[in-house]
Short mmCIF file of C-alpha atoms and ligand atoms in Angstrom, two decimals:
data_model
loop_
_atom_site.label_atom_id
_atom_site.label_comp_id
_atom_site.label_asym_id
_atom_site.label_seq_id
_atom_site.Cartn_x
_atom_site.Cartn_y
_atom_site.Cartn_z
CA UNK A 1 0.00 0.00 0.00
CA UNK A 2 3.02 2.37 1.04
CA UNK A 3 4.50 1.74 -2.21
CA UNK A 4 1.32 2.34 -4.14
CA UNK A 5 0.98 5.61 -2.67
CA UNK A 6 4.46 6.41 -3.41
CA UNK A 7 4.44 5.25 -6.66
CA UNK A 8 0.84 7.71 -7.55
CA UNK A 9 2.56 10.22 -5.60
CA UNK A 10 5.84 10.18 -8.02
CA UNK A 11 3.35 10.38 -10.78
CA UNK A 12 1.26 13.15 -9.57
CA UNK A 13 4.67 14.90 -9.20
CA UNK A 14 5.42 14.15 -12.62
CA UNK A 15 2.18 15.61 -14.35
CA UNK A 16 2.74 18.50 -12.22
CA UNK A 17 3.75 21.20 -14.29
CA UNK A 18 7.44 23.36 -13.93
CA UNK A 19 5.86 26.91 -12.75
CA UNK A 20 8.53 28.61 -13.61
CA UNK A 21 7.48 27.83 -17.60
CA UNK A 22 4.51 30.38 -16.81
CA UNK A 23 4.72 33.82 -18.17
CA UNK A 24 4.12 36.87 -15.73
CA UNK A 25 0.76 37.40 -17.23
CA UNK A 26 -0.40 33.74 -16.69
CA UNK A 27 0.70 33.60 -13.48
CA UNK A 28 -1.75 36.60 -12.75
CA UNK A 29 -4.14 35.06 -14.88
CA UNK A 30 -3.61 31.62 -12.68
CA UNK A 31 -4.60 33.53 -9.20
CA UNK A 32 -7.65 35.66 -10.57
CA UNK A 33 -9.15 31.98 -12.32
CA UNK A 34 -8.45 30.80 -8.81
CA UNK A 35 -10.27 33.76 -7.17
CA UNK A 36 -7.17 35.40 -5.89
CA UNK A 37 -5.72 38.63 -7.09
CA UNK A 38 -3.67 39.48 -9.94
CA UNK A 39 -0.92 41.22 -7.27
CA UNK A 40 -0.37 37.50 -6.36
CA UNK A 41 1.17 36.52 -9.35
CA UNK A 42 3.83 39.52 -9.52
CA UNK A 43 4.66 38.09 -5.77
CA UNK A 44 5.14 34.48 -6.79
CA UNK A 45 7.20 35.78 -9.85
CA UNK A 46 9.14 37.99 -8.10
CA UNK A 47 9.74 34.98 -5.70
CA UNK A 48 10.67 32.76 -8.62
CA UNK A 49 12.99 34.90 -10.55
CA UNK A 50 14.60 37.32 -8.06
CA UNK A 51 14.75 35.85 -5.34
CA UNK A 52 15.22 32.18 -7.14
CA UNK A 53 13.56 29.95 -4.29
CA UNK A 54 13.93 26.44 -4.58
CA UNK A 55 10.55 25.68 -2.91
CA UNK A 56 6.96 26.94 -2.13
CA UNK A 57 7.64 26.76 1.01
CA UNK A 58 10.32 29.92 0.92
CA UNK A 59 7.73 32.13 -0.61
CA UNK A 60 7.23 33.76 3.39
CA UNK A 61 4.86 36.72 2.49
CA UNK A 62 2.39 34.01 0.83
CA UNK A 63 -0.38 32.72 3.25
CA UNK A 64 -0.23 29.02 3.79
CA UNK A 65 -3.31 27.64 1.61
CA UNK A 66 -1.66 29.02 -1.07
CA UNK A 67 1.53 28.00 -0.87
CA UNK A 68 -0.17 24.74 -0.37
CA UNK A 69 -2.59 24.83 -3.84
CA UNK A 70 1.01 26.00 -5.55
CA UNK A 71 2.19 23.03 -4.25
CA UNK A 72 -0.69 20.88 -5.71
CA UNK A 73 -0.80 22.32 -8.86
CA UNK A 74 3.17 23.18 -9.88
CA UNK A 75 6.45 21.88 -9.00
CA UNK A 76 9.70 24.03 -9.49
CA UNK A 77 12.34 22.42 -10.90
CA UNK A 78 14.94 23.97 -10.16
CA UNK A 79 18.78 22.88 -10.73
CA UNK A 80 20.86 21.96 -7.82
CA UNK A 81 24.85 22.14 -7.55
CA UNK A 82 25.75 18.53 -6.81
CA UNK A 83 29.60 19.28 -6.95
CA UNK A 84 31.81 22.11 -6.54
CA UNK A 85 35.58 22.26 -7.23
CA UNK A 86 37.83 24.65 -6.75
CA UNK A 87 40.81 25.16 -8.96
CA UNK A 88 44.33 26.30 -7.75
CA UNK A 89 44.23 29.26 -9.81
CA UNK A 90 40.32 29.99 -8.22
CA UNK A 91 38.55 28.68 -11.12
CA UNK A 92 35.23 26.87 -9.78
CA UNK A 93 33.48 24.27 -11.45
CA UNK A 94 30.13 23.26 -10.69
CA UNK A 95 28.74 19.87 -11.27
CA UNK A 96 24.71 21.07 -12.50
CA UNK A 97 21.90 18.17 -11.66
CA UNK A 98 18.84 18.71 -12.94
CA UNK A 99 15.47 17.65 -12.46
CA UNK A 100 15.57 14.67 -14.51
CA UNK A 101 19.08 14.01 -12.62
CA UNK A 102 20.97 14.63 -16.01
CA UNK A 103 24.17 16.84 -14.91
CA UNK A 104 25.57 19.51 -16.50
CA UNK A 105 28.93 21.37 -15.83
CA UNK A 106 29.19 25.54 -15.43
CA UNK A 107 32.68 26.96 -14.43
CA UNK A 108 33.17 30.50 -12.68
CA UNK A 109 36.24 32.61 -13.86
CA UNK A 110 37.56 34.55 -11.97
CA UNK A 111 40.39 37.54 -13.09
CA UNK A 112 41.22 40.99 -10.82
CA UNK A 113 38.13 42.83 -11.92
CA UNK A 114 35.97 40.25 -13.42
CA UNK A 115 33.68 36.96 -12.84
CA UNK A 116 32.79 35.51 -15.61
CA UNK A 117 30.22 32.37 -16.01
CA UNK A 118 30.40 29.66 -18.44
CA UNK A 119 27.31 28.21 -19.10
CA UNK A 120 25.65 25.01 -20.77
CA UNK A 121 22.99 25.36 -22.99
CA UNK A 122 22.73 21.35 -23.47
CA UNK A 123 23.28 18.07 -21.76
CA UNK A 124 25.90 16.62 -24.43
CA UNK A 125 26.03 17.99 -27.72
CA UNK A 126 25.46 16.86 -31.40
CA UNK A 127 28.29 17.78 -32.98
CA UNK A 128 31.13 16.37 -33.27
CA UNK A 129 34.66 18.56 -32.96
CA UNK A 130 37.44 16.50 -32.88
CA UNK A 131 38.91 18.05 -30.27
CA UNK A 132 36.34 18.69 -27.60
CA UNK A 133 35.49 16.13 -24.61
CA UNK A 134 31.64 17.22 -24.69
CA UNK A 135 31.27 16.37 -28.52
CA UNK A 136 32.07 12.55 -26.55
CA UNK A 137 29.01 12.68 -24.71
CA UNK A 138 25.81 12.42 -26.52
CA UNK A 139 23.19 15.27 -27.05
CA UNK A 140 20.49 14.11 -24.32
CA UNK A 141 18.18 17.10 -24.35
CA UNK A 142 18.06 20.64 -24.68
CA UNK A 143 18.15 22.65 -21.07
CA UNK A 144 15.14 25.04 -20.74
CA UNK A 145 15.17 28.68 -20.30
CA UNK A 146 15.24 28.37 -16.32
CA UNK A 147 17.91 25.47 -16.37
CA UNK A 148 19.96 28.25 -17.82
CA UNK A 149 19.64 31.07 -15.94
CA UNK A 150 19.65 28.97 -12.69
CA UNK A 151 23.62 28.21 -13.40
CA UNK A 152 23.76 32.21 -13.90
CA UNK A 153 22.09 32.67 -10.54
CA UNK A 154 24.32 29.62 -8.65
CA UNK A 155 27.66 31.11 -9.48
CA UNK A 156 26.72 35.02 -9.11
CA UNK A 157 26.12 33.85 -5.70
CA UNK A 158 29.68 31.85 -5.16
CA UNK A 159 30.87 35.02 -6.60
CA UNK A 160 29.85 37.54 -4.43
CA UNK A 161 30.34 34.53 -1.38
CA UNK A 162 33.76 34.10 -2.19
CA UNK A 163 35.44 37.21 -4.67
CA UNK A 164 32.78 39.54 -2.52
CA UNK A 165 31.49 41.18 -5.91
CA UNK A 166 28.79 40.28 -8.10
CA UNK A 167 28.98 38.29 -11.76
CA UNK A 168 29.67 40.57 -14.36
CA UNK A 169 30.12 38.65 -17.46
CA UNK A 170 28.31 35.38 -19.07
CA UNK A 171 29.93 32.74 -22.10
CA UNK A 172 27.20 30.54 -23.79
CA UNK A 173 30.91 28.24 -23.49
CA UNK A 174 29.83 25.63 -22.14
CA UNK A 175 28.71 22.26 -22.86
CA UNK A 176 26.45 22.24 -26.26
CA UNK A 177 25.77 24.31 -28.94
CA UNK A 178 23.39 27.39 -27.89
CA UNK A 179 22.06 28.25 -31.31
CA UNK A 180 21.09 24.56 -31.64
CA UNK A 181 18.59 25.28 -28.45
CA UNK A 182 18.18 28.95 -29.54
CA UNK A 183 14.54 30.01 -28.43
CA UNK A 184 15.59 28.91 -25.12
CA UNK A 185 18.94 30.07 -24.94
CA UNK A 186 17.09 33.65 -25.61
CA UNK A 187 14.16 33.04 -23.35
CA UNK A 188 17.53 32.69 -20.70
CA UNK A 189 19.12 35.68 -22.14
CA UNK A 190 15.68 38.14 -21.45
CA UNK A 191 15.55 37.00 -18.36
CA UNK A 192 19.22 37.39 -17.33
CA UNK A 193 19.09 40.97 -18.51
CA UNK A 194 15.72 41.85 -17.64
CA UNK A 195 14.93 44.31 -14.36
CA UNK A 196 13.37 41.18 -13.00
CA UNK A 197 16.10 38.96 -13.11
CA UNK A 198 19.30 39.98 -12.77
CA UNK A 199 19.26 43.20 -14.77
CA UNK A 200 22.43 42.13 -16.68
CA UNK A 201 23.40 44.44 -19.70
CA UNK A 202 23.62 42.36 -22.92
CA UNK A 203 26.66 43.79 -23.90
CA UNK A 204 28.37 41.51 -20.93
CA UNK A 205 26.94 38.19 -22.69
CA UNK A 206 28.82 35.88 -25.26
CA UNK A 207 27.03 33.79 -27.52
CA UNK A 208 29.60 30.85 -28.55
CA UNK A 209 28.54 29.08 -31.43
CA UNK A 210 30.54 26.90 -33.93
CA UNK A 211 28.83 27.89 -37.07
CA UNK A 212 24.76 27.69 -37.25
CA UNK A 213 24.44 30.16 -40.84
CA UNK A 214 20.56 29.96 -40.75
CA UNK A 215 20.54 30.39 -36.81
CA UNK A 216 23.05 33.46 -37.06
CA UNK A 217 20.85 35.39 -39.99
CA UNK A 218 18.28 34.57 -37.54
CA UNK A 219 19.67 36.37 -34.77
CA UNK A 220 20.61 38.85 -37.24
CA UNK A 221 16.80 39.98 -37.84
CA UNK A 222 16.11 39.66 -34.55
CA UNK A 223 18.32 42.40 -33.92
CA UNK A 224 19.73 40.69 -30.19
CA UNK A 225 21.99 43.04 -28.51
CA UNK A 226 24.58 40.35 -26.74
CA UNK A 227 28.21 39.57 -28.28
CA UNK A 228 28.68 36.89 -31.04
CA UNK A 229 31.56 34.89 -31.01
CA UNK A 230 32.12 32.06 -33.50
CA UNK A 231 34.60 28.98 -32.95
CA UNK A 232 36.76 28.90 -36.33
CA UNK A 233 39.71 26.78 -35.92
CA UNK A 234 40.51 26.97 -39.78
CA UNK A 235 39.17 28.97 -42.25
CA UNK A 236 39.62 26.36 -45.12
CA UNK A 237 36.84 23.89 -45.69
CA UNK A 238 39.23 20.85 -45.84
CA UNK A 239 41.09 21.63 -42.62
CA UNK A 240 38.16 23.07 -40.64
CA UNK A 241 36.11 19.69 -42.04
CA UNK A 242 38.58 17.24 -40.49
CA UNK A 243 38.01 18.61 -37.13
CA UNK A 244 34.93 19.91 -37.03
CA UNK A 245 33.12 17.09 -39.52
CA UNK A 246 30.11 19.14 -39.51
CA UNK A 247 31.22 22.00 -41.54
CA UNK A 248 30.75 19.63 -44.37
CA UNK A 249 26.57 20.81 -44.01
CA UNK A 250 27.66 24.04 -42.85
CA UNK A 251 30.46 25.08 -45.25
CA UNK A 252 32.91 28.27 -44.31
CA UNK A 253 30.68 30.14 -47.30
CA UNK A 254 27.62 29.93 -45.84
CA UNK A 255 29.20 30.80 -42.66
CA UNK A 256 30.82 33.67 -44.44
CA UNK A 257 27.20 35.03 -45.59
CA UNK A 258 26.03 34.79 -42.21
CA UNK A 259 28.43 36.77 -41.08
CA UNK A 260 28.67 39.51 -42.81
CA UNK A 261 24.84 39.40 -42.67
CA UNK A 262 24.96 39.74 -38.84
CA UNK A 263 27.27 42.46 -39.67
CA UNK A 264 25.26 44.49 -41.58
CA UNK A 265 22.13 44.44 -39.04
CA UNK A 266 24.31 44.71 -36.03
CA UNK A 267 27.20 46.76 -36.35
CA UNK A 268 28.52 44.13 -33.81
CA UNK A 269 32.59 43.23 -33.48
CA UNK A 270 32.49 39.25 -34.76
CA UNK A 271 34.92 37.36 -31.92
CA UNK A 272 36.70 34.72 -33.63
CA UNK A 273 37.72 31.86 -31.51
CA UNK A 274 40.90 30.01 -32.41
CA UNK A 275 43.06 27.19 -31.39
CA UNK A 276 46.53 26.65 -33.13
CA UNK A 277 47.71 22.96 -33.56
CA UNK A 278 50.80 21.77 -34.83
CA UNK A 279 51.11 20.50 -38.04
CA UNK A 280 46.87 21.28 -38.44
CA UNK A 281 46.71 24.92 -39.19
CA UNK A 282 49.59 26.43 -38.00
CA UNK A 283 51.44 27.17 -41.65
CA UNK A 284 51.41 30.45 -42.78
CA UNK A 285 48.49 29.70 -45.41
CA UNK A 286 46.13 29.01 -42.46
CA UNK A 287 46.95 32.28 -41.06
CA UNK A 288 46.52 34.05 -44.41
CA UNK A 289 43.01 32.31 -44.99
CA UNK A 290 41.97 33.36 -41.55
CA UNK A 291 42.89 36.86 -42.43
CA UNK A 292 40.75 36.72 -45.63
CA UNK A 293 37.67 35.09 -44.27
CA UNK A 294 37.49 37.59 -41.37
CA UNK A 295 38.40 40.91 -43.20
CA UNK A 296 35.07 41.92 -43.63
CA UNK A 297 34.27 43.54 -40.94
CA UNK A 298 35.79 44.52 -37.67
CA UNK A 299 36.92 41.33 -35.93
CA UNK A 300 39.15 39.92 -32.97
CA UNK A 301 40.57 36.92 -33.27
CA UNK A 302 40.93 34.97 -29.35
CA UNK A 303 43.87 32.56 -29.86
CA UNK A 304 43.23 29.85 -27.34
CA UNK A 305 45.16 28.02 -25.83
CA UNK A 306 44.33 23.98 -26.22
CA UNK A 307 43.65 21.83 -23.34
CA UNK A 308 44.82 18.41 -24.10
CA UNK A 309 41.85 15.59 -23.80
CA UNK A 310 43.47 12.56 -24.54
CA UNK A 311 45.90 10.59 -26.66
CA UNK A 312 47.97 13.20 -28.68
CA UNK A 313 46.46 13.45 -31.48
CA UNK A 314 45.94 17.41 -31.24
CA UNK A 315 49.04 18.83 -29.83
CA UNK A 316 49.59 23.07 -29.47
CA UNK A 317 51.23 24.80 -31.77
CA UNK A 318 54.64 26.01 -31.06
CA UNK A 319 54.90 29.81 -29.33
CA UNK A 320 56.78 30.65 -33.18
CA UNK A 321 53.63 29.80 -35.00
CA UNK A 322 51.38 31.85 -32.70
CA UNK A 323 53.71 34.46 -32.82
CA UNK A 324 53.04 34.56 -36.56
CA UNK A 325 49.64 34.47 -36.21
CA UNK A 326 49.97 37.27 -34.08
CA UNK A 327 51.94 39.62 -36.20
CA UNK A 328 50.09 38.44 -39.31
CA UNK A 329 46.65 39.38 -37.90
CA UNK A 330 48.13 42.31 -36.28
CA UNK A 331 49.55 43.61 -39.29
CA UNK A 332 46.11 43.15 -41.38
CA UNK A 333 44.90 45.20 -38.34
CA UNK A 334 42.52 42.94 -36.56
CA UNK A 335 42.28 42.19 -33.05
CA UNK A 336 43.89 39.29 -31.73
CA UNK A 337 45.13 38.12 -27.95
CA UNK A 338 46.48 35.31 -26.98
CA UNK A 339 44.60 33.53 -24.00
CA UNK A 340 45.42 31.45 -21.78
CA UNK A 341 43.60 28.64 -19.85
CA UNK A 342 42.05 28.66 -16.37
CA UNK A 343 41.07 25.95 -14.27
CA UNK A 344 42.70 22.81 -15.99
CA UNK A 345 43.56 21.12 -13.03
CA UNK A 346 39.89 20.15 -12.46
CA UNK A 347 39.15 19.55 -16.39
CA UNK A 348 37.12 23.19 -16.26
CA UNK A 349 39.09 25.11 -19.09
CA UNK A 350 37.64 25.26 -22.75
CA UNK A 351 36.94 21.75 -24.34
CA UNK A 352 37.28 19.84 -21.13
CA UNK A 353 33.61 19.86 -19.78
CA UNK A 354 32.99 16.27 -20.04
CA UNK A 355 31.17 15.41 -16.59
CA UNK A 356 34.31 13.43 -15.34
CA UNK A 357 32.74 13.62 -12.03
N1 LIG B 401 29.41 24.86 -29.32
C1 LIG B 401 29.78 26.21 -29.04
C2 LIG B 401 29.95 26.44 -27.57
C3 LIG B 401 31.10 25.67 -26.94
S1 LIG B 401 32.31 26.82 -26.60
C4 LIG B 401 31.03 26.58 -29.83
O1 LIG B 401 31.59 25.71 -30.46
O2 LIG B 401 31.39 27.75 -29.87
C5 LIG B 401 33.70 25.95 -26.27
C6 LIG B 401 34.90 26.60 -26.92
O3 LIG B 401 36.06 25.83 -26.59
C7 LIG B 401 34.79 26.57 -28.42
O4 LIG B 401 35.44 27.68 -28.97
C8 LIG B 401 35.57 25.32 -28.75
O5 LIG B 401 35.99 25.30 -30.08
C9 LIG B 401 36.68 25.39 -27.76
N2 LIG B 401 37.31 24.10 -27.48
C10 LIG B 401 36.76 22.89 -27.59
N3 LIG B 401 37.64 21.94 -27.20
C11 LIG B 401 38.77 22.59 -26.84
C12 LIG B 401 40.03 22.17 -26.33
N4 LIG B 401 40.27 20.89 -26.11
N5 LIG B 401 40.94 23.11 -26.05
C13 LIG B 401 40.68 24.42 -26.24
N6 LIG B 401 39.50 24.88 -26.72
C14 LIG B 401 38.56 23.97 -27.02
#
């Protein structure tokens, strides 16, 4: 009989539906068909997105028997940090589960004046870079909008708990490909940077993408206001092809098109992200490609540094080649820094989110 109930009870909780998908408006709409007021609604919102509780039960200016018909009627699903590691150079890495206990991984970076969050937009990802752990795992599902900003919210607090200052920058640079879950990578997005989340300016958000052309244009019309940064690697089909196999659907043309697209709506710097490796496209032909395919418009090329994930088959370049990627970008007059990586001790720097834990 226990089990019986149990069992109905786990089911009940599974038809319940995730609250936090309602809109503002049909929240107030929910209290007024329930004969309460509209004003209830804003409360419970408020409750949900500012204050981010994890339960009904938290909601303290809301009477009892209502917390109680929330409680029948909704669950909140919200994400919990199962894991959190530290790295020696403060890097923090936070094992995500979610409702469904699928986990994904979010990493704060920290610099002198800056915390930055990396975030995952899916569990796994479908594609298939050559030299990234998550393309290992498979794609699972797509988070949802509040999957999303809940890693935002986790490590703004560990930011101002432990660097005493709130988050100030986001990177879609985390596991998955956020224009291949874009409606809810934007749903995320207005609510990071809307007064009733956290009020974030766009300008301080990175969207990471390796190449969606149709996706970009997209974003393009839409006229979105964050940072686009795109994750090159080569900018000749063969080359980028062999280590990113999907730029065989998505060739650099296309890509190109987009671009310069996005650029003519937006106005917006394009970010190129880069990783030298020896013997790949480190010859002075890669750099002079690169060059070409980004002269369009005003661009800054990240060189990153690569964090090994296994065998050797990707090795970085040496510090000549990147110094000749370095004078020839400078000298065609685009942007271009050299980064390094944070937080490889505890597999948390680009590449390496691969739930090891
Ligand atoms: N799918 C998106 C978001 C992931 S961002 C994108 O591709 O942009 C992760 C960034 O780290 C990408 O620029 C990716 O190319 C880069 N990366 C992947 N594996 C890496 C590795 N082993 N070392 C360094 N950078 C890596």
């Amino acid at each position: 009989m226990r089990d019986f109930s149990l069992l109905t009870f786990a089911r009940m909780q599974q038809t319940k539906k995730d609250i936090r998908a309602l809109t503002k408006e049909q929240l107030r709409d929910f209290f007024v068909n329930n004969g309460d007021k509209a004003f209830r609604g804003n409360q419970v919102y408020e409750w949900l997105w500012q204050k981010s509780v994890h339960s009904f039960e938290g909601m303290t200016n809301i009477s009892k028997e209502t917390r109680e018909m929330l409680e029948n009627n909704f669950v909140i699903n919200h994400i919990q940090v199962d894991q959190m590691q530290r790295s020696a150079d403060g890097t923090i890495k936070n094992a995500v589960r979610l409702h469904d206990d699928l986990i994904v991984e979010s990493v704060l970076i920290p610099t002198a004046s800056r915390t930055t969050a990396c975030v995952s937009s899916q569990v796994g990802c479908s594609l298939d870079c050559k030299f990234c752990a998550t393309a290992r795992l498979k794609r699972m599902r797509n988070l949802n909008p509040d999957e999303i900003y809940d890693q935002v919210v986790a490590i703004d607090n560990e930011s101002r708990l432990y660097f005493n200052r709130p988050l100030s920058n986001i990177v879609f640079m985390g596991m998955g490909e956020p224009l291949m879950n874009y409606n809810n990578v934007l749903k995320a997005i207005d609510k990071i940077t809307s007064k009733e989340g956290l009020a974030m300016s766009p300008k301080r958000i990175t969207v990471s993408t390796s190449g969606v052309p149709k996706m970009i244009k997209k974003m393009a019309d839409e006229k979105v206001r964050f940072n686009l940064a795109v994750s090159l690697h080569s900018a000749i089909d063969e080359v980028r092809t062999s280590i990113m196999p999907f730029n065989e659907h998505f060739p650099l043309k296309d890509l190109r098109e987009a671009l310069e697209y996005w650029y003519a709506k937006t106005k917006n710097r394009i970010t190129y992200e880069y990783v030298v490796w020896q013997g790949i496209n480190d010859g002075q032909k890669d750099v002079d490609a690169l060059v070409r395919f980004c002269g369009f418009a005003p661009s800054k090329v990240n060189l990153i540094e690569y964090n090994p994930i296994d065998d050797g088959q990707f090795q970085q370049a040496s510090d000549q080649a990147i110094r000749m990627y370095q004078r020839t970008l400078e000298a065609n007059n685009i942007t271009v820094t050299v980064r390094r990586s944070r937080g490889k001790d505890i597999d948390a720097a680009c590449g390496q989110l691969a739930n090891k834990t």
